[in-house]
Each structure stands twice: as C-alpha cells, then as structure tokens.
Short mmCIF file of C-alpha atoms in Angstrom, two decimals:
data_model
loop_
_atom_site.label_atom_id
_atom_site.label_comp_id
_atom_site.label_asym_id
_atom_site.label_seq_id
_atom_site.Cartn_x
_atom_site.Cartn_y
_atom_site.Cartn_z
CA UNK A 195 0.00 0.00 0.00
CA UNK A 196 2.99 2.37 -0.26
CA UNK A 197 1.07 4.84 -2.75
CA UNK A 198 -1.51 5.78 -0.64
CA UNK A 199 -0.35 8.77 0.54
CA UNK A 200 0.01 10.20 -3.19
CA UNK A 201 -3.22 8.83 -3.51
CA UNK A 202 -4.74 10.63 -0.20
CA UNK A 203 -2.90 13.82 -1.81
CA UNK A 204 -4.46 13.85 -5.02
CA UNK A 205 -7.90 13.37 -3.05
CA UNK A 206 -7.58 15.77 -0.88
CA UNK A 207 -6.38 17.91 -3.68
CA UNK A 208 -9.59 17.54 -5.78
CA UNK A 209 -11.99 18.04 -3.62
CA UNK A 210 -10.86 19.58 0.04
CA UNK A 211 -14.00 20.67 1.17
CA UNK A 212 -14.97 17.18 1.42
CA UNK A 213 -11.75 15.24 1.97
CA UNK A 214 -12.26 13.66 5.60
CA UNK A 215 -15.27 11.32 3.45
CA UNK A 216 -12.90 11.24 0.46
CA UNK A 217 -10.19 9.33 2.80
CA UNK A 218 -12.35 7.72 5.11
CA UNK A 219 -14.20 5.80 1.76
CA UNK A 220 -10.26 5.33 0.19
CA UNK A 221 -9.27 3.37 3.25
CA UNK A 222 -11.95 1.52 2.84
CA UNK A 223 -11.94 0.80 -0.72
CA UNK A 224 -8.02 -0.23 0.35
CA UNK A 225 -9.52 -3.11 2.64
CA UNK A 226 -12.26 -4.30 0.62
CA UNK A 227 -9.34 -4.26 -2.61
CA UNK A 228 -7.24 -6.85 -0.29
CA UNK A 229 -10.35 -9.24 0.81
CA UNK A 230 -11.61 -9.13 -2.92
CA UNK A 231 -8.63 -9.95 -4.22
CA UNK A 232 -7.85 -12.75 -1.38
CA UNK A 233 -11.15 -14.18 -2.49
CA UNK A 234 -10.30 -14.35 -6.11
CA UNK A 235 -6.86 -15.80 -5.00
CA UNK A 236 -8.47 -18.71 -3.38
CA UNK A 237 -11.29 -19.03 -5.42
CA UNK A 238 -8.97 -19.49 -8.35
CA UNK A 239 -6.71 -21.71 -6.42
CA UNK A 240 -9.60 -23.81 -5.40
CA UNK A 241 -11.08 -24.38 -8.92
CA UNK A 242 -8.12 -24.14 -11.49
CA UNK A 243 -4.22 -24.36 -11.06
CA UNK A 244 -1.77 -22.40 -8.75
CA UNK A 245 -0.11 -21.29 -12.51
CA UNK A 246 -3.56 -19.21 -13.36
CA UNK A 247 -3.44 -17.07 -10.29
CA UNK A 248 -0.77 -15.04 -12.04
CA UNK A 249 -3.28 -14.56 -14.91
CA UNK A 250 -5.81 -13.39 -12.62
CA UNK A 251 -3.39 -10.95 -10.84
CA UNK A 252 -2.79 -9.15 -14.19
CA UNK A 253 -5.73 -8.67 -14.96
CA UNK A 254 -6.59 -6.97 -11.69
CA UNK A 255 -4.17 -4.83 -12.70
CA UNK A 256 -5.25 -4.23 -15.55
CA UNK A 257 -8.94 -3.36 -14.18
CA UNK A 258 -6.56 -1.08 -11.58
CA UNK A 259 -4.64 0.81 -14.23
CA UNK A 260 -7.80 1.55 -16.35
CA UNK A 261 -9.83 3.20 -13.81
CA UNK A 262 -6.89 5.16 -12.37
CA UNK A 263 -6.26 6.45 -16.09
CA UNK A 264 -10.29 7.37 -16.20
CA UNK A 265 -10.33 8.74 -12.72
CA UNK A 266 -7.13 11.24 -13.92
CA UNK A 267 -8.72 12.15 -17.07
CA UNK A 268 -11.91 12.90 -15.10
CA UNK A 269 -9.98 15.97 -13.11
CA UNK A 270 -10.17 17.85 -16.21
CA UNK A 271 -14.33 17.61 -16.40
CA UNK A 272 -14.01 18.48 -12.42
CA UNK A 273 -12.12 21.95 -12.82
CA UNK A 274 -14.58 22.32 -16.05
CA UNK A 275 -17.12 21.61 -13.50
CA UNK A 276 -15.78 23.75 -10.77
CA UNK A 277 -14.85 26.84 -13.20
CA UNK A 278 -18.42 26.99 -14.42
CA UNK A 279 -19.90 27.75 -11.14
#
C-alpha cells in the first residue's frame, strides 16, 4: 500500500472541502481491494491451477490501471465543473 499517501494527496487535492469522506471511503476501498482480491486468489486456487493465479493478478491490474487512467482524465471535467460555477 505504499502509494496511498500520493493517492490521499491527489484526493484531498480535488476536492478539500470534502476530503475527511474522500479518505475515510479510500481506506476503505483499500480493505475491501485486499479481501476481494484474497477471495479471487483462493477461489482461483480452489477451482483451477496455482499457474492461473498469475493470470488473474494481471488482470486486476489491468482493471486497476484503467480506472486510475479514467479517474485522472476525469480531473479535467471536475475543474470544467468547478470553473463553471
């Protein structure tokens, strides 16, 4: 979990007025990320080989990657959003 500070940084930089939610549902989304992805773990240990869990992992990480990239193209429709009132 060592980016979470950027993380906490660029959420508190967004949106400050409401950044004490912002972190409280990060750290949150943080432990529910680490039980999901335990789950899938065994689950895919349980049904297929220990070779496929690798598979899996990517494409978590994939799924991670693309929603960060929409989630920083987003802050450009915020400060649209922000400018226009």
């Amino acid at each position: 979990m060592a980016p979470s500070p950027a993380i906490q940084s660029y959420l508190i930089e967004i949106a400050p007025e409401s950044a004490d939610i912002q972190l409280g549902f990060n750290t949150s989304s943080l432990h529910i990320g680490v039980a999901l992805g335990s789950m899938v773990g065994g689950f895919v240990v349980s049904q297929y080989s220990i070779s496929v869990n690798p598979a899996a992992g990517r494409l978590i990480t994939l799924l991670s990657i693309l929603s960060a990239l929409y989630s920083m193209t987003r802050k450009e429709k915020h400060d649209a959003i922000k400018k226009a009132f």
